[in-house]
mmCIF file of C-alpha atoms and ligand atoms in Angstrom:
data_model
loop_
_atom_site.group_PDB
_atom_site.id
_atom_site.type_symbol
_atom_site.label_atom_id
_atom_site.label_comp_id
_atom_site.label_asym_id
_atom_site.label_seq_id
_atom_site.Cartn_x
_atom_site.Cartn_y
_atom_site.Cartn_z
ATOM 1 C CA UNK L 1 0.055 0.004 -0.008
ATOM 2 C CA UNK L 2 1.325 3.402 -0.987
ATOM 3 C CA UNK L 3 2.589 5.656 1.848
ATOM 4 C CA UNK L 4 3.025 9.440 2.031
ATOM 5 C CA UNK L 5 6.673 8.905 2.431
ATOM 6 C CA UNK L 6 7.032 7.395 -1.010
ATOM 7 C CA UNK L 7 5.032 9.898 -3.112
ATOM 8 C CA UNK L 8 6.494 12.465 -5.470
ATOM 9 C CA UNK L 9 5.462 16.104 -5.159
ATOM 10 C CA UNK L 10 2.864 15.698 -7.941
ATOM 11 C CA UNK L 11 1.356 12.650 -6.387
ATOM 12 C CA UNK L 12 1.150 14.297 -3.006
ATOM 13 C CA UNK L 13 -0.653 17.318 -4.620
ATOM 14 C CA UNK L 14 -3.165 14.834 -6.171
ATOM 15 C CA UNK L 15 -4.081 13.720 -2.650
ATOM 16 C CA UNK L 16 -4.714 17.162 -1.251
ATOM 17 C CA UNK L 17 -7.959 17.311 0.700
ATOM 18 C CA UNK L 18 -7.728 20.946 2.008
ATOM 19 C CA UNK L 19 -5.889 24.037 1.023
ATOM 20 C CA UNK L 20 -4.920 26.245 4.051
ATOM 21 C CA UNK L 21 -3.214 28.880 1.778
ATOM 22 C CA UNK L 22 -3.330 29.238 -1.999
ATOM 23 C CA UNK L 23 0.140 29.566 -3.457
ATOM 24 C CA UNK L 24 1.039 32.561 -5.659
ATOM 25 C CA UNK L 25 2.994 35.817 -5.426
ATOM 26 C CA UNK L 26 5.536 35.405 -2.737
ATOM 27 C CA UNK L 27 3.597 32.795 -0.852
ATOM 28 C CA UNK L 28 3.836 28.942 -0.799
ATOM 29 C CA UNK L 29 0.813 26.666 -1.164
ATOM 30 C CA UNK L 30 0.011 24.961 2.118
ATOM 31 C CA UNK L 31 -2.298 21.809 1.807
ATOM 32 C CA UNK L 32 -3.408 18.996 3.888
ATOM 33 C CA UNK L 33 -2.588 15.629 2.295
ATOM 34 C CA UNK L 34 -4.496 12.406 3.101
ATOM 35 C CA UNK L 35 -3.726 8.919 1.908
ATOM 36 C CA UNK L 36 -4.626 5.466 3.332
ATOM 37 C CA UNK L 37 -5.347 6.938 6.766
ATOM 38 C CA UNK L 38 -2.142 8.978 6.815
ATOM 39 C CA UNK L 39 -2.185 12.782 7.040
ATOM 40 C CA UNK L 40 0.520 15.397 6.468
ATOM 41 C CA UNK L 41 0.900 19.033 5.456
ATOM 42 C CA UNK L 42 2.632 19.919 2.263
ATOM 43 C CA UNK L 43 4.186 23.406 2.164
ATOM 44 C CA UNK L 44 5.013 23.993 -1.539
ATOM 45 C CA UNK L 45 6.864 27.028 -2.714
ATOM 46 C CA UNK L 46 6.836 25.767 -6.354
ATOM 47 C CA UNK L 47 3.343 27.322 -6.597
ATOM 48 C CA UNK L 48 4.604 30.886 -6.007
ATOM 49 C CA UNK L 49 5.557 33.324 -8.823
ATOM 50 C CA UNK L 50 8.439 32.285 -11.063
ATOM 51 C CA UNK L 51 11.282 34.454 -9.518
ATOM 52 C CA UNK L 52 10.214 33.625 -5.960
ATOM 53 C CA UNK L 53 10.059 29.956 -6.903
ATOM 54 C CA UNK L 54 13.575 30.138 -8.216
ATOM 55 C CA UNK L 55 15.250 32.196 -5.630
ATOM 56 C CA UNK L 56 13.258 32.652 -2.427
ATOM 57 C CA UNK L 57 11.468 29.269 -2.447
ATOM 58 C CA UNK L 58 14.460 26.910 -2.077
ATOM 59 C CA UNK L 59 15.995 29.263 0.515
ATOM 60 C CA UNK L 60 12.824 29.465 2.502
ATOM 61 C CA UNK L 61 12.340 25.704 2.316
ATOM 62 C CA UNK L 62 15.937 25.058 3.365
ATOM 63 C CA UNK L 63 15.788 27.532 6.229
ATOM 64 C CA UNK L 64 12.589 26.161 7.605
ATOM 65 C CA UNK L 65 13.807 22.569 7.211
ATOM 66 C CA UNK L 66 16.988 23.428 9.091
ATOM 67 C CA UNK L 67 14.974 24.901 12.056
ATOM 68 C CA UNK L 68 12.584 21.921 12.198
ATOM 69 C CA UNK L 69 15.572 19.513 12.278
ATOM 70 C CA UNK L 70 17.128 21.390 15.234
ATOM 71 C CA UNK L 71 13.675 21.313 16.908
ATOM 72 C CA UNK L 72 13.055 17.586 16.220
ATOM 73 C CA UNK L 73 11.466 16.115 19.363
ATOM 74 C CA UNK L 74 10.323 19.441 20.850
ATOM 75 C CA UNK L 75 6.645 19.029 21.841
ATOM 76 C CA UNK L 76 4.279 21.524 20.124
ATOM 77 C CA UNK L 77 6.342 21.771 16.875
ATOM 78 C CA UNK L 78 5.454 19.688 13.720
ATOM 79 C CA UNK L 79 8.135 17.169 12.814
ATOM 80 C CA UNK L 80 9.804 17.517 9.403
ATOM 81 C CA UNK L 81 8.790 14.307 7.523
ATOM 82 C CA UNK L 82 10.973 15.102 4.573
ATOM 83 C CA UNK L 83 12.062 17.689 2.081
ATOM 84 C CA UNK L 84 10.104 16.558 -0.926
ATOM 85 C CA UNK L 85 12.023 18.695 -3.386
ATOM 86 C CA UNK L 86 14.230 21.838 -3.264
ATOM 87 C CA UNK L 87 11.189 23.949 -2.575
ATOM 88 C CA UNK L 88 8.652 21.688 -0.828
ATOM 89 C CA UNK L 89 8.456 20.358 2.680
ATOM 90 C CA UNK L 90 6.249 17.513 4.025
ATOM 91 C CA UNK L 91 5.314 18.181 7.696
ATOM 92 C CA UNK L 92 3.545 16.350 10.515
ATOM 93 C CA UNK L 93 -0.107 17.372 10.504
ATOM 94 C CA UNK L 94 -1.310 18.966 13.733
ATOM 95 C CA UNK L 95 -5.106 18.502 14.004
ATOM 96 C CA UNK L 96 -6.622 21.626 15.471
ATOM 97 C CA UNK L 97 -7.233 25.201 14.441
ATOM 98 C CA UNK L 98 -5.303 28.437 14.351
ATOM 99 C CA UNK L 99 -5.916 30.823 17.096
ATOM 100 C CA UNK L 100 -6.980 33.327 14.490
ATOM 101 C CA UNK L 101 -10.230 31.385 14.235
ATOM 102 C CA UNK L 102 -10.730 31.127 17.914
ATOM 103 C CA UNK L 103 -13.456 33.657 19.148
ATOM 104 C CA UNK L 104 -12.386 36.112 21.898
ATOM 105 C CA UNK L 105 -12.532 34.332 25.333
ATOM 106 C CA UNK L 106 -11.932 31.069 23.736
ATOM 107 C CA UNK L 107 -8.460 30.472 25.181
ATOM 108 C CA UNK L 108 -7.895 29.333 28.728
ATOM 109 C CA UNK L 109 -5.329 30.606 31.428
ATOM 110 C CA UNK L 110 -3.762 27.140 31.034
ATOM 111 C CA UNK L 111 -3.391 27.595 27.320
ATOM 112 C CA UNK L 112 -1.334 30.722 27.918
ATOM 113 C CA UNK L 113 0.824 29.059 30.561
ATOM 114 C CA UNK L 114 1.532 26.156 28.175
ATOM 115 C CA UNK L 115 2.249 28.636 25.344
ATOM 116 C CA UNK L 116 4.940 30.311 27.609
ATOM 117 C CA UNK L 117 6.452 26.894 28.255
ATOM 118 C CA UNK L 118 6.425 26.171 24.557
ATOM 119 C CA UNK L 119 8.196 29.354 23.720
ATOM 120 C CA UNK L 120 10.756 28.592 26.414
ATOM 121 C CA UNK L 121 11.198 25.162 24.899
ATOM 122 C CA UNK L 122 11.914 26.534 21.477
ATOM 123 C CA UNK L 123 14.605 28.654 23.046
ATOM 124 C CA UNK L 124 16.104 25.774 24.901
ATOM 125 C CA UNK L 125 16.476 24.048 21.570
ATOM 126 C CA UNK L 126 18.182 27.159 20.390
ATOM 127 C CA UNK L 127 15.580 28.582 18.043
ATOM 128 C CA UNK L 128 13.664 31.980 18.266
ATOM 129 C CA UNK L 129 10.503 31.730 16.132
ATOM 130 C CA UNK L 130 10.378 35.489 15.235
ATOM 131 C CA UNK L 131 6.929 35.490 13.702
ATOM 132 C CA UNK L 132 4.560 34.704 16.530
ATOM 133 C CA UNK L 133 2.948 38.132 15.915
ATOM 134 C CA UNK L 134 1.070 36.356 13.141
ATOM 135 C CA UNK L 135 -1.841 34.415 14.752
ATOM 136 C CA UNK L 136 -1.969 32.017 11.809
ATOM 137 C CA UNK L 137 1.319 30.528 13.067
ATOM 138 C CA UNK L 138 -0.157 29.525 16.521
ATOM 139 C CA UNK L 139 -2.483 26.545 16.647
ATOM 140 C CA UNK L 140 -4.732 25.145 19.301
ATOM 141 C CA UNK L 141 -4.425 21.393 18.852
ATOM 142 C CA UNK L 142 -7.351 19.079 19.108
ATOM 143 C CA UNK L 143 -5.773 18.204 22.567
ATOM 144 C CA UNK L 144 -6.188 21.880 23.537
ATOM 145 C CA UNK L 145 -2.424 22.302 23.588
ATOM 146 C CA UNK L 146 -0.570 25.188 21.869
ATOM 147 C CA UNK L 147 1.564 24.379 18.696
ATOM 148 C CA UNK L 148 3.530 26.631 16.475
ATOM 149 C CA UNK L 149 4.170 26.364 12.794
ATOM 150 C CA UNK L 150 5.996 28.365 10.041
ATOM 151 C CA UNK L 151 9.671 28.727 11.097
ATOM 152 C CA UNK L 152 10.578 30.530 7.870
ATOM 153 C CA UNK L 153 11.516 33.617 9.783
ATOM 154 C CA UNK L 154 13.436 31.937 12.686
ATOM 155 C CA UNK L 155 16.764 32.983 14.265
ATOM 156 C CA UNK L 156 19.079 30.318 15.608
ATOM 157 C CA UNK L 157 21.128 30.761 18.810
ATOM 158 C CA UNK L 158 24.545 32.001 17.438
ATOM 159 C CA UNK L 159 28.000 30.918 18.811
ATOM 160 C CA UNK L 160 29.025 32.451 22.102
ATOM 161 C CA UNK L 161 31.763 34.713 20.609
ATOM 162 C CA UNK L 162 29.357 36.387 18.185
ATOM 163 C CA UNK L 163 28.230 39.130 20.533
ATOM 164 C CA UNK L 164 26.167 41.226 17.994
ATOM 165 C CA UNK L 165 24.242 38.003 16.834
ATOM 166 C CA UNK L 166 23.798 36.998 20.542
ATOM 167 C CA UNK L 167 22.276 40.387 21.360
ATOM 168 C CA UNK L 168 19.895 40.102 18.292
ATOM 169 C CA UNK L 169 18.985 36.584 19.488
ATOM 170 C CA UNK L 170 18.137 37.824 22.890
ATOM 171 C CA UNK L 171 15.837 40.489 21.427
ATOM 172 C CA UNK L 172 14.076 37.942 19.304
ATOM 173 C CA UNK L 173 13.601 35.674 22.330
ATOM 174 C CA UNK L 174 12.073 38.598 24.138
ATOM 175 C CA UNK L 175 9.844 39.351 21.073
ATOM 176 C CA UNK L 176 8.673 35.696 21.112
ATOM 177 C CA UNK L 177 7.625 36.002 24.813
ATOM 178 C CA UNK L 178 5.899 39.359 24.227
ATOM 179 C CA UNK L 179 3.873 37.754 21.412
ATOM 180 C CA UNK L 180 2.296 35.475 24.127
ATOM 181 C CA UNK L 181 1.249 38.590 25.976
ATOM 182 C CA UNK L 182 0.058 40.124 22.808
ATOM 183 C CA UNK L 183 -2.158 37.126 22.080
ATOM 184 C CA UNK L 184 -3.641 37.340 25.647
ATOM 185 C CA UNK L 185 -4.303 41.030 25.068
ATOM 186 C CA UNK L 186 -6.542 40.156 22.050
ATOM 187 C CA UNK L 187 -8.139 36.961 23.408
ATOM 188 C CA UNK L 188 -8.265 37.466 27.286
ATOM 189 C CA UNK L 189 -7.058 40.874 28.314
ATOM 190 C CA UNK L 190 -8.378 40.342 31.794
ATOM 191 C CA UNK L 191 -5.633 37.686 32.288
ATOM 192 C CA UNK L 192 -2.789 40.179 31.635
ATOM 193 C CA UNK L 193 -0.416 40.639 34.564
ATOM 194 C CA UNK L 194 1.263 44.032 35.364
ATOM 195 C CA UNK L 195 4.546 42.611 34.152
ATOM 196 C CA UNK L 196 2.920 41.650 30.774
ATOM 197 C CA UNK L 197 1.146 45.020 30.486
ATOM 198 C CA UNK L 198 4.546 46.720 30.954
ATOM 199 C CA UNK L 199 6.298 44.460 28.442
ATOM 200 C CA UNK L 200 3.468 45.342 25.828
ATOM 201 C CA UNK L 201 3.991 49.115 26.494
ATOM 202 C CA UNK L 202 7.824 48.712 26.160
ATOM 203 C CA UNK L 203 7.261 46.569 23.105
ATOM 204 C CA UNK L 204 5.539 49.311 21.138
ATOM 205 C CA UNK L 205 8.460 51.590 21.857
ATOM 206 C CA UNK L 206 11.283 49.349 20.998
ATOM 207 C CA UNK L 207 13.257 50.968 18.087
ATOM 208 C CA UNK L 208 14.669 47.566 17.121
ATOM 209 C CA UNK L 209 11.148 46.094 16.399
ATOM 210 C CA UNK L 210 9.979 49.190 14.759
ATOM 211 C CA UNK L 211 13.069 49.315 12.467
ATOM 212 C CA UNK L 212 12.806 45.571 11.899
ATOM 213 C CA UNK L 213 9.216 45.833 10.934
ATOM 214 C CA UNK L 214 9.921 48.820 8.635
ATOM 215 C CA UNK L 215 12.827 46.975 6.932
ATOM 216 C CA UNK L 216 10.853 43.818 6.761
ATOM 217 C CA UNK L 217 7.854 45.568 5.141
ATOM 218 C CA UNK L 218 10.010 47.418 2.672
ATOM 219 C CA UNK L 219 12.069 44.501 1.569
ATOM 220 C CA UNK L 220 8.926 42.469 1.211
ATOM 221 C CA UNK L 221 7.155 45.156 -0.832
ATOM 222 C CA UNK L 222 10.100 45.903 -3.061
ATOM 223 C CA UNK L 223 10.854 42.140 -3.712
ATOM 224 C CA UNK L 224 7.152 41.491 -4.311
ATOM 225 C CA UNK L 225 7.136 44.393 -6.819
ATOM 226 C CA UNK L 226 10.315 43.103 -8.541
ATOM 227 C CA UNK L 227 9.757 39.416 -8.520
ATOM 228 C CA UNK L 228 6.129 38.809 -8.934
ATOM 229 C CA UNK L 229 4.118 39.021 -12.125
ATOM 230 C CA UNK L 230 1.966 42.066 -12.492
ATOM 231 C CA UNK L 231 -1.325 41.899 -14.159
HETATM 232 N N1 LIG M 1 1.888 21.208 10.342
HETATM 233 C C1 LIG M 1 0.684 21.782 10.284
HETATM 234 N N2 LIG M 1 -0.399 21.146 10.885
HETATM 235 C C2 LIG M 1 -1.694 21.798 10.678
HETATM 236 N N3 LIG M 1 -1.904 22.952 10.061
HETATM 237 C C3 LIG M 1 -0.872 23.520 9.556
HETATM 238 C C4 LIG M 1 0.483 22.998 9.603
HETATM 239 N N4 LIG M 1 1.288 23.922 9.014
HETATM 240 C C5 LIG M 1 0.591 24.935 8.544
HETATM 241 N N5 LIG M 1 -0.691 24.712 8.888
HETATM 242 C C6 LIG M 1 -1.867 25.685 8.532
HETATM 243 O O1 LIG M 1 -1.485 26.363 7.337
HETATM 244 C C7 LIG M 1 -1.503 27.784 7.551
HETATM 245 C C8 LIG M 1 -0.388 28.431 6.702
HETATM 246 O O2 LIG M 1 0.868 27.849 7.005
HETATM 247 P P1 LIG M 1 2.187 28.632 7.243
HETATM 248 O O3 LIG M 1 2.029 29.711 8.228
HETATM 249 O O4 LIG M 1 3.303 27.724 7.487
HETATM 250 O O5 LIG M 1 2.300 29.299 5.851
HETATM 251 P P2 LIG M 1 2.512 30.901 5.385
HETATM 252 O O6 LIG M 1 2.748 30.939 3.938
HETATM 253 O O7 LIG M 1 3.410 31.520 6.374
HETATM 254 O O8 LIG M 1 1.099 31.431 5.707
HETATM 255 P P3 LIG M 1 0.756 32.738 6.508
HETATM 256 O O9 LIG M 1 1.261 33.941 5.703
HETATM 257 O O10 LIG M 1 -0.846 32.641 6.581
HETATM 258 O O11 LIG M 1 1.302 32.681 7.903
HETATM 259 C C9 LIG M 1 -1.393 28.001 9.119
HETATM 260 O O12 LIG M 1 -1.982 29.052 9.461
HETATM 261 C C10 LIG M 1 -2.022 26.663 9.581
HETATM 262 O O13 LIG M 1 -3.501 27.016 9.779
HETATM 263 MG MG1 LIG M 2 2.567 31.724 8.588
#
């Protein structure tokens, strides 16, 4: 009997039962694949626009694969099943829903505690996620536990002598933790502690975040303008 592990990219696409995100522009296609009782998620950059596919796709797939390998065994992170091609990854499927779809008040105090623990676990494995601001990247599993996906923007713990990179890594770790408080603010503001409130106020004022956001947005807009097809 055929297994998901043996299928080519084309064969996997033929067994897609749900599309989380349509590929195109600078974005990969993200699909749920089902075959003979097995389930997995395919993140396929070959569906983005030609220049992204050639340049950004393989780099993003490689980056994300590297983070997932480093995080292999960390609870709350999908396992990398395999790199199907230069620009496509097959990931463990996490049944559940993204917190974006959870109505306000739908997340429990335990969820936030466990989310903090998950963020600390990522950092113990040496990976800062860096994109927990996006609620699509945070899932509530069918088991009620938090899970995180999408490590394309991650930053790994640098070597000890690299002081500048160490400093950046600390800032990204901090940003990951503030993202938990930010999620609390949108879903259960009554649970925010004084320390979290303070961290959110400081967060808005951090020049690093503001600069990073500005650079990120500009790079993204310019590269989208240069690399994607315009109608
Ligand atoms: N391993 C997984 N298990 C279950 N669902 C997943 C998994 N990986 C991704 N998803 C779903 O697919 C969506 C998009 O995935 P992902 O964030 O990796 O792609 P993306 O291109 O960065 O999309 P976005 O810009 O919306 O964040 C997620 O919000 C989540 O709902
Ligand atoms: Mg995402």
